């Protein structure tokens, strides 16, 4: 018993010297380097994703048959909204005007000044309405007019809500390809 | 370091700095310079003497509110103008989604749709705001102005001020 206690005290006495032998400075430096690298990587990803290209997972019935019901992964071109390269017929991702935390994917059918005629309630009645898209707004609609909540519901959307232009479908692999100007 | 030229090192440092700076200004805080008199007297109280004065105010803009999009009446926000996407505006949130607001000029009563808010400048006589283009979608909001940091003599927090004209807004 006494033996083990003396060994323990000897061990405890050695602790400070042992602690001093550990290369704290190197460990801290390496940790700092790793953290800095992670932060830089995160920042680069953010900038690339926000201003150059981004991925988006699109699902839902509103863009049938262009985009599958089960969901596709598409590549977004984030530069086009900046340089004003959004044209009629493009598929765009925009922040929903009804819920800013949600993004929706629709096709642009009209730019400012265009006259749009649409069916108010397709499938049920024949009534149609004509509107003129105001300045700096877009008219967006889903390809599947029977199951889409779009400009027919909430009116034309400001250009500032456009986040990116969809241009390549990446997944599923067998339907890889550009999806633009189909209509 | 020896094997790379000074130019390479400088470019690398500059790019890294720029990337980190852009990310911080997108995600956390950023600065915004304000011109125009639509928000006086909160911003640019002296602007009535010098219309379009060159000495713009600089605001500290908080971006963390963009995670939740929870705003309250009286917040000063920065948003992209719905009539010109290249322009950024500073206005005060007057009413939120689901509320009814009376427009003083035309005596119309408007219900603010889901996901929108009603913004007005403090200097209502010279402000192009929701009274002109209607409620704006919250997706256009770029951040909330929390502090005024320039000019130094008016440095301080921007107070959340609910407009006096009561009875204009009702919540049902």
PDB file of N, CA and C in Angstrom, chain B residues 91-156:
ATOM      1  N   UNK B  91     -35.257  51.784 -45.592  1.00  0.00           N
ATOM      2  CA  UNK B  91     -36.555  52.288 -45.132  1.00  0.00           C
ATOM      3  C   UNK B  91     -36.886  51.624 -43.804  1.00  0.00           C
ATOM      4  N   UNK B  92     -38.022  52.078 -43.258  1.00  0.00           N
ATOM      5  CA  UNK B  92     -38.455  51.525 -41.980  1.00  0.00           C
ATOM      6  C   UNK B  92     -39.650  50.603 -42.215  1.00  0.00           C
ATOM      7  N   UNK B  93     -39.649  49.465 -41.526  1.00  0.00           N
ATOM      8  CA  UNK B  93     -40.783  48.545 -41.630  1.00  0.00           C
ATOM      9  C   UNK B  93     -41.949  49.147 -40.859  1.00  0.00           C
ATOM     10  N   UNK B  94     -43.067  49.313 -41.522  1.00  0.00           N
ATOM     11  CA  UNK B  94     -44.218  49.923 -40.867  1.00  0.00           C
ATOM     12  C   UNK B  94     -45.254  48.864 -40.501  1.00  0.00           C
ATOM     13  N   UNK B  95     -45.460  47.906 -41.369  1.00  0.00           N
ATOM     14  CA  UNK B  95     -46.437  46.877 -41.067  1.00  0.00           C
ATOM     15  C   UNK B  95     -45.948  45.555 -41.626  1.00  0.00           C
ATOM     16  N   UNK B  96     -46.387  44.491 -41.007  1.00  0.00           N
ATOM     17  CA  UNK B  96     -45.924  43.155 -41.387  1.00  0.00           C
ATOM     18  C   UNK B  96     -47.054  42.357 -42.028  1.00  0.00           C
ATOM     19  N   UNK B  97     -46.710  41.161 -42.480  1.00  0.00           N
ATOM     20  CA  UNK B  97     -47.680  40.314 -43.175  1.00  0.00           C
ATOM     21  C   UNK B  97     -48.905  40.052 -42.311  1.00  0.00           C
ATOM     22  N   UNK B  98     -50.064  40.093 -42.942  1.00  0.00           N
ATOM     23  CA  UNK B  98     -51.298  39.797 -42.228  1.00  0.00           C
ATOM     24  C   UNK B  98     -51.972  41.015 -41.652  1.00  0.00           C
ATOM     25  N   UNK B  99     -51.282  42.192 -41.670  1.00  0.00           N
ATOM     26  CA  UNK B  99     -51.904  43.393 -41.112  1.00  0.00           C
ATOM     27  C   UNK B  99     -52.559  44.216 -42.229  1.00  0.00           C
ATOM     28  N   UNK B 100     -53.445  45.071 -41.821  1.00  0.00           N
ATOM     29  CA  UNK B 100     -54.107  45.970 -42.764  1.00  0.00           C
ATOM     30  C   UNK B 100     -53.544  47.362 -42.557  1.00  0.00           C
ATOM     31  N   UNK B 101     -53.302  48.049 -43.649  1.00  0.00           N
ATOM     32  CA  UNK B 101     -52.751  49.402 -43.512  1.00  0.00           C
ATOM     33  C   UNK B 101     -53.549  50.376 -44.374  1.00  0.00           C
ATOM     34  N   UNK B 102     -53.745  51.562 -43.836  1.00  0.00           N
ATOM     35  CA  UNK B 102     -54.423  52.613 -44.577  1.00  0.00           C
ATOM     36  C   UNK B 102     -53.379  53.472 -45.266  1.00  0.00           C
ATOM     37  N   UNK B 103     -53.545  53.701 -46.519  1.00  0.00           N
ATOM     38  CA  UNK B 103     -52.632  54.594 -47.221  1.00  0.00           C
ATOM     39  C   UNK B 103     -53.167  56.006 -47.087  1.00  0.00           C
ATOM     40  N   UNK B 104     -52.407  56.909 -46.456  1.00  0.00           N
ATOM     41  CA  UNK B 104     -52.964  58.228 -46.157  1.00  0.00           C
ATOM     42  C   UNK B 104     -53.351  59.020 -47.408  1.00  0.00           C
ATOM     43  N   UNK B 105     -52.602  58.852 -48.481  1.00  0.00           N
ATOM     44  CA  UNK B 105     -52.866  59.676 -49.658  1.00  0.00           C
ATOM     45  C   UNK B 105     -54.182  59.306 -50.339  1.00  0.00           C
ATOM     46  N   UNK B 106     -54.458  58.004 -50.398  1.00  0.00           N
ATOM     47  CA  UNK B 106     -55.627  57.609 -51.183  1.00  0.00           C
ATOM     48  C   UNK B 106     -56.740  57.015 -50.338  1.00  0.00           C
ATOM     49  N   UNK B 107     -56.534  56.886 -49.030  1.00  0.00           N
ATOM     50  CA  UNK B 107     -57.511  56.313 -48.112  1.00  0.00           C
ATOM     51  C   UNK B 107     -57.898  54.899 -48.482  1.00  0.00           C
ATOM     52  N   UNK B 108     -57.001  54.201 -49.150  1.00  0.00           N
ATOM     53  CA  UNK B 108     -57.243  52.788 -49.422  1.00  0.00           C
ATOM     54  C   UNK B 108     -56.793  51.967 -48.226  1.00  0.00           C
ATOM     55  N   UNK B 109     -57.403  50.819 -48.072  1.00  0.00           N
ATOM     56  CA  UNK B 109     -56.937  49.897 -47.041  1.00  0.00           C
ATOM     57  C   UNK B 109     -56.406  48.663 -47.743  1.00  0.00           C
ATOM     58  N   UNK B 110     -55.171  48.314 -47.395  1.00  0.00           N
ATOM     59  CA  UNK B 110     -54.495  47.232 -48.096  1.00  0.00           C
ATOM     60  C   UNK B 110     -54.153  46.154 -47.098  1.00  0.00           C
ATOM     61  N   UNK B 111     -54.378  44.915 -47.474  1.00  0.00           N
ATOM     62  CA  UNK B 111     -53.920  43.813 -46.630  1.00  0.00           C
ATOM     63  C   UNK B 111     -52.548  43.376 -47.121  1.00  0.00           C
ATOM     64  N   UNK B 112     -51.645  43.213 -46.185  1.00  0.00           N
ATOM     65  CA  UNK B 112     -50.294  42.831 -46.588  1.00  0.00           C
ATOM     66  C   UNK B 112     -50.230  41.319 -46.721  1.00  0.00           C
ATOM     67  N   UNK B 113     -49.872  40.841 -47.919  1.00  0.00           N
ATOM     68  CA  UNK B 113     -49.895  39.391 -48.139  1.00  0.00           C
ATOM     69  C   UNK B 113     -48.800  38.666 -47.367  1.00  0.00           C
ATOM     70  N   UNK B 114     -48.928  37.368 -47.327  1.00  0.00           N
ATOM     71  CA  UNK B 114     -47.964  36.498 -46.638  1.00  0.00           C
ATOM     72  C   UNK B 114     -46.559  36.718 -47.201  1.00  0.00           C
ATOM     73  N   UNK B 115     -45.569  36.823 -46.319  1.00  0.00           N
ATOM     74  CA  UNK B 115     -44.181  36.949 -46.769  1.00  0.00           C
ATOM     75  C   UNK B 115     -43.810  38.331 -47.267  1.00  0.00           C
ATOM     76  N   UNK B 116     -44.651  39.306 -47.039  1.00  0.00           N
ATOM     77  CA  UNK B 116     -44.355  40.668 -47.478  1.00  0.00           C
ATOM     78  C   UNK B 116     -44.271  41.592 -46.266  1.00  0.00           C
ATOM     79  N   UNK B 117     -43.795  42.807 -46.474  1.00  0.00           N
ATOM     80  CA  UNK B 117     -43.897  43.815 -45.427  1.00  0.00           C
ATOM     81  C   UNK B 117     -44.056  45.189 -46.083  1.00  0.00           C
ATOM     82  N   UNK B 118     -44.534  46.131 -45.298  1.00  0.00           N
ATOM     83  CA  UNK B 118     -44.810  47.473 -45.788  1.00  0.00           C
ATOM     84  C   UNK B 118     -43.699  48.378 -45.295  1.00  0.00           C
ATOM     85  N   UNK B 119     -42.997  49.053 -46.189  1.00  0.00           N
ATOM     86  CA  UNK B 119     -41.882  49.902 -45.772  1.00  0.00           C
ATOM     87  C   UNK B 119     -42.154  51.350 -46.150  1.00  0.00           C
ATOM     88  N   UNK B 120     -41.740  52.256 -45.285  1.00  0.00           N
ATOM     89  CA  UNK B 120     -41.887  53.680 -45.556  1.00  0.00           C
ATOM     90  C   UNK B 120     -40.666  54.423 -45.062  1.00  0.00           C
ATOM     91  N   UNK B 121     -40.361  55.524 -45.714  1.00  0.00           N
ATOM     92  CA  UNK B 121     -39.290  56.391 -45.227  1.00  0.00           C
ATOM     93  C   UNK B 121     -39.791  57.263 -44.098  1.00  0.00           C
ATOM     94  N   UNK B 122     -38.862  57.746 -43.275  1.00  0.00           N
ATOM     95  CA  UNK B 122     -39.283  58.588 -42.154  1.00  0.00           C
ATOM     96  C   UNK B 122     -39.733  59.967 -42.622  1.00  0.00           C
ATOM     97  N   UNK B 123     -39.161  60.422 -43.718  1.00  0.00           N
ATOM     98  CA  UNK B 123     -39.504  61.743 -44.235  1.00  0.00           C
ATOM     99  C   UNK B 123     -40.505  61.507 -45.361  1.00  0.00           C
ATOM    100  N   UNK B 124     -41.784  61.401 -44.974  1.00  0.00           N
ATOM    101  CA  UNK B 124     -42.754  60.847 -45.907  1.00  0.00           C
ATOM    102  C   UNK B 124     -43.013  61.752 -47.102  1.00  0.00           C
ATOM    103  N   UNK B 125     -42.678  63.027 -46.966  1.00  0.00           N
ATOM    104  CA  UNK B 125     -42.953  63.923 -48.089  1.00  0.00           C
ATOM    105  C   UNK B 125     -42.043  63.635 -49.272  1.00  0.00           C
ATOM    106  N   UNK B 126     -40.844  63.102 -48.990  1.00  0.00           N
ATOM    107  CA  UNK B 126     -39.929  62.846 -50.091  1.00  0.00           C
ATOM    108  C   UNK B 126     -39.381  61.436 -49.972  1.00  0.00           C
ATOM    109  N   UNK B 127     -40.249  60.487 -50.149  1.00  0.00           N
ATOM    110  CA  UNK B 127     -39.786  59.110 -50.037  1.00  0.00           C
ATOM    111  C   UNK B 127     -40.537  58.241 -51.025  1.00  0.00           C
ATOM    112  N   UNK B 128     -39.763  57.477 -51.777  1.00  0.00           N
ATOM    113  CA  UNK B 128     -40.360  56.543 -52.725  1.00  0.00           C
ATOM    114  C   UNK B 128     -40.411  55.199 -52.024  1.00  0.00           C
ATOM    115  N   UNK B 129     -41.590  54.786 -51.597  1.00  0.00           N
ATOM    116  CA  UNK B 129     -41.657  53.593 -50.762  1.00  0.00           C
ATOM    117  C   UNK B 129     -42.911  52.798 -51.070  1.00  0.00           C
ATOM    118  N   UNK B 130     -43.352  51.995 -50.114  1.00  0.00           N
ATOM    119  CA  UNK B 130     -44.484  51.110 -50.355  1.00  0.00           C
ATOM    120  C   UNK B 130     -45.749  51.849 -50.761  1.00  0.00           C
ATOM    121  N   UNK B 131     -45.840  53.151 -50.433  1.00  0.00           N
ATOM    122  CA  UNK B 131     -47.023  53.888 -50.866  1.00  0.00           C
ATOM    123  C   UNK B 131     -47.056  54.003 -52.382  1.00  0.00           C
ATOM    124  N   UNK B 132     -45.863  53.841 -52.980  1.00  0.00           N
ATOM    125  CA  UNK B 132     -45.788  53.904 -54.438  1.00  0.00           C
ATOM    126  C   UNK B 132     -45.836  52.518 -55.065  1.00  0.00           C
ATOM    127  N   UNK B 133     -45.025  51.583 -54.535  1.00  0.00           N
ATOM    128  CA  UNK B 133     -44.963  50.274 -55.189  1.00  0.00           C
ATOM    129  C   UNK B 133     -45.579  49.130 -54.394  1.00  0.00           C
ATOM    130  N   UNK B 134     -46.269  49.440 -53.323  1.00  0.00           N
ATOM    131  CA  UNK B 134     -46.969  48.387 -52.598  1.00  0.00           C
ATOM    132  C   UNK B 134     -46.056  47.606 -51.671  1.00  0.00           C
ATOM    133  N   UNK B 135     -46.603  46.611 -50.999  1.00  0.00           N
ATOM    134  CA  UNK B 135     -45.786  45.821 -50.078  1.00  0.00           C
ATOM    135  C   UNK B 135     -44.648  45.116 -50.804  1.00  0.00           C
ATOM    136  N   UNK B 136     -43.507  44.971 -50.148  1.00  0.00           N
ATOM    137  CA  UNK B 136     -42.372  44.319 -50.803  1.00  0.00           C
ATOM    138  C   UNK B 136     -42.209  42.898 -50.255  1.00  0.00           C
ATOM    139  N   UNK B 137     -41.794  41.960 -51.106  1.00  0.00           N
ATOM    140  CA  UNK B 137     -41.514  40.609 -50.612  1.00  0.00           C
ATOM    141  C   UNK B 137     -40.309  40.643 -49.681  1.00  0.00           C
ATOM    142  N   UNK B 138     -40.380  39.866 -48.618  1.00  0.00           N
ATOM    143  CA  UNK B 138     -39.287  39.877 -47.653  1.00  0.00           C
ATOM    144  C   UNK B 138     -37.994  39.325 -48.244  1.00  0.00           C
ATOM    145  N   UNK B 139     -38.102  38.572 -49.315  1.00  0.00           N
ATOM    146  CA  UNK B 139     -36.896  38.052 -49.943  1.00  0.00           C
ATOM    147  C   UNK B 139     -35.967  39.129 -50.465  1.00  0.00           C
ATOM    148  N   UNK B 140     -36.479  40.347 -50.642  1.00  0.00           N
ATOM    149  CA  UNK B 140     -35.629  41.429 -51.138  1.00  0.00           C
ATOM    150  C   UNK B 140     -34.777  42.034 -50.037  1.00  0.00           C
ATOM    151  N   UNK B 141     -35.102  41.704 -48.784  1.00  0.00           N
ATOM    152  CA  UNK B 141     -34.397  42.339 -47.671  1.00  0.00           C
ATOM    153  C   UNK B 141     -32.952  41.852 -47.620  1.00  0.00           C
ATOM    154  N   UNK B 142     -32.029  42.786 -47.434  1.00  0.00           N
ATOM    155  CA  UNK B 142     -30.605  42.451 -47.411  1.00  0.00           C
ATOM    156  C   UNK B 142     -30.018  42.536 -46.010  1.00  0.00           C
ATOM    157  N   UNK B 143     -30.737  43.107 -45.077  1.00  0.00           N
ATOM    158  CA  UNK B 143     -30.193  43.195 -43.723  1.00  0.00           C
ATOM    159  C   UNK B 143     -30.902  44.259 -42.918  1.00  0.00           C
ATOM    160  N   UNK B 144     -30.581  44.281 -41.623  1.00  0.00           N
ATOM    161  CA  UNK B 144     -31.198  45.267 -40.737  1.00  0.00           C
ATOM    162  C   UNK B 144     -30.129  46.235 -40.259  1.00  0.00           C
ATOM    163  N   UNK B 145     -30.408  47.508 -40.390  1.00  0.00           N
ATOM    164  CA  UNK B 145     -29.458  48.528 -39.938  1.00  0.00           C
ATOM    165  C   UNK B 145     -29.595  48.665 -38.437  1.00  0.00           C
ATOM    166  N   UNK B 146     -28.482  48.437 -37.720  1.00  0.00           N
ATOM    167  CA  UNK B 146     -28.568  48.513 -36.267  1.00  0.00           C
ATOM    168  C   UNK B 146     -27.893  49.755 -35.705  1.00  0.00           C
ATOM    169  N   UNK B 147     -26.759  50.148 -36.278  1.00  0.00           N
ATOM    170  CA  UNK B 147     -26.031  51.283 -35.729  1.00  0.00           C
ATOM    171  C   UNK B 147     -25.673  52.265 -36.825  1.00  0.00           C
ATOM    172  N   UNK B 148     -25.570  53.506 -36.407  1.00  0.00           N
ATOM    173  CA  UNK B 148     -25.054  54.548 -37.288  1.00  0.00           C
ATOM    174  C   UNK B 148     -23.598  54.745 -36.896  1.00  0.00           C
ATOM    175  N   UNK B 149     -22.670  54.604 -37.843  1.00  0.00           N
ATOM    176  CA  UNK B 149     -21.273  54.722 -37.434  1.00  0.00           C
ATOM    177  C   UNK B 149     -20.568  55.915 -38.058  1.00  0.00           C
ATOM    178  N   UNK B 150     -21.215  56.620 -38.946  1.00  0.00           N
ATOM    179  CA  UNK B 150     -20.598  57.809 -39.510  1.00  0.00           C
ATOM    180  C   UNK B 150     -21.697  58.786 -39.847  1.00  0.00           C
ATOM    181  N   UNK B 151     -21.695  60.019 -39.592  1.00  0.00           N
ATOM    182  CA  UNK B 151     -20.608  60.805 -38.997  1.00  0.00           C
ATOM    183  C   UNK B 151     -20.439  60.529 -37.502  1.00  0.00           C
ATOM    184  N   UNK B 152     -19.218  60.751 -36.980  1.00  0.00           N
ATOM    185  CA  UNK B 152     -18.929  60.358 -35.588  1.00  0.00           C
ATOM    186  C   UNK B 152     -19.787  61.074 -34.551  1.00  0.00           C
ATOM    187  N   UNK B 153     -20.228  62.295 -34.850  1.00  0.00           N
ATOM    188  CA  UNK B 153     -20.970  63.004 -33.797  1.00  0.00           C
ATOM    189  C   UNK B 153     -22.367  62.419 -33.590  1.00  0.00           C
ATOM    190  N   UNK B 154     -22.887  61.662 -34.555  1.00  0.00           N
ATOM    191  CA  UNK B 154     -24.200  61.060 -34.361  1.00  0.00           C
ATOM    192  C   UNK B 154     -24.110  59.549 -34.222  1.00  0.00           C
ATOM    193  N   UNK B 155     -22.891  59.069 -33.939  1.00  0.00           N
ATOM    194  CA  UNK B 155     -22.682  57.636 -33.815  1.00  0.00           C
ATOM    195  C   UNK B 155     -23.585  57.060 -32.743  1.00  0.00           C
ATOM    196  N   UNK B 156     -24.154  55.906 -32.989  1.00  0.00           N
ATOM    197  CA  UNK B 156     -24.980  55.281 -31.970  1.00  0.00           C
ATOM    198  C   UNK B 156     -25.992  54.338 -32.562  1.00  0.00           C
TER     199      UNK B 156
END
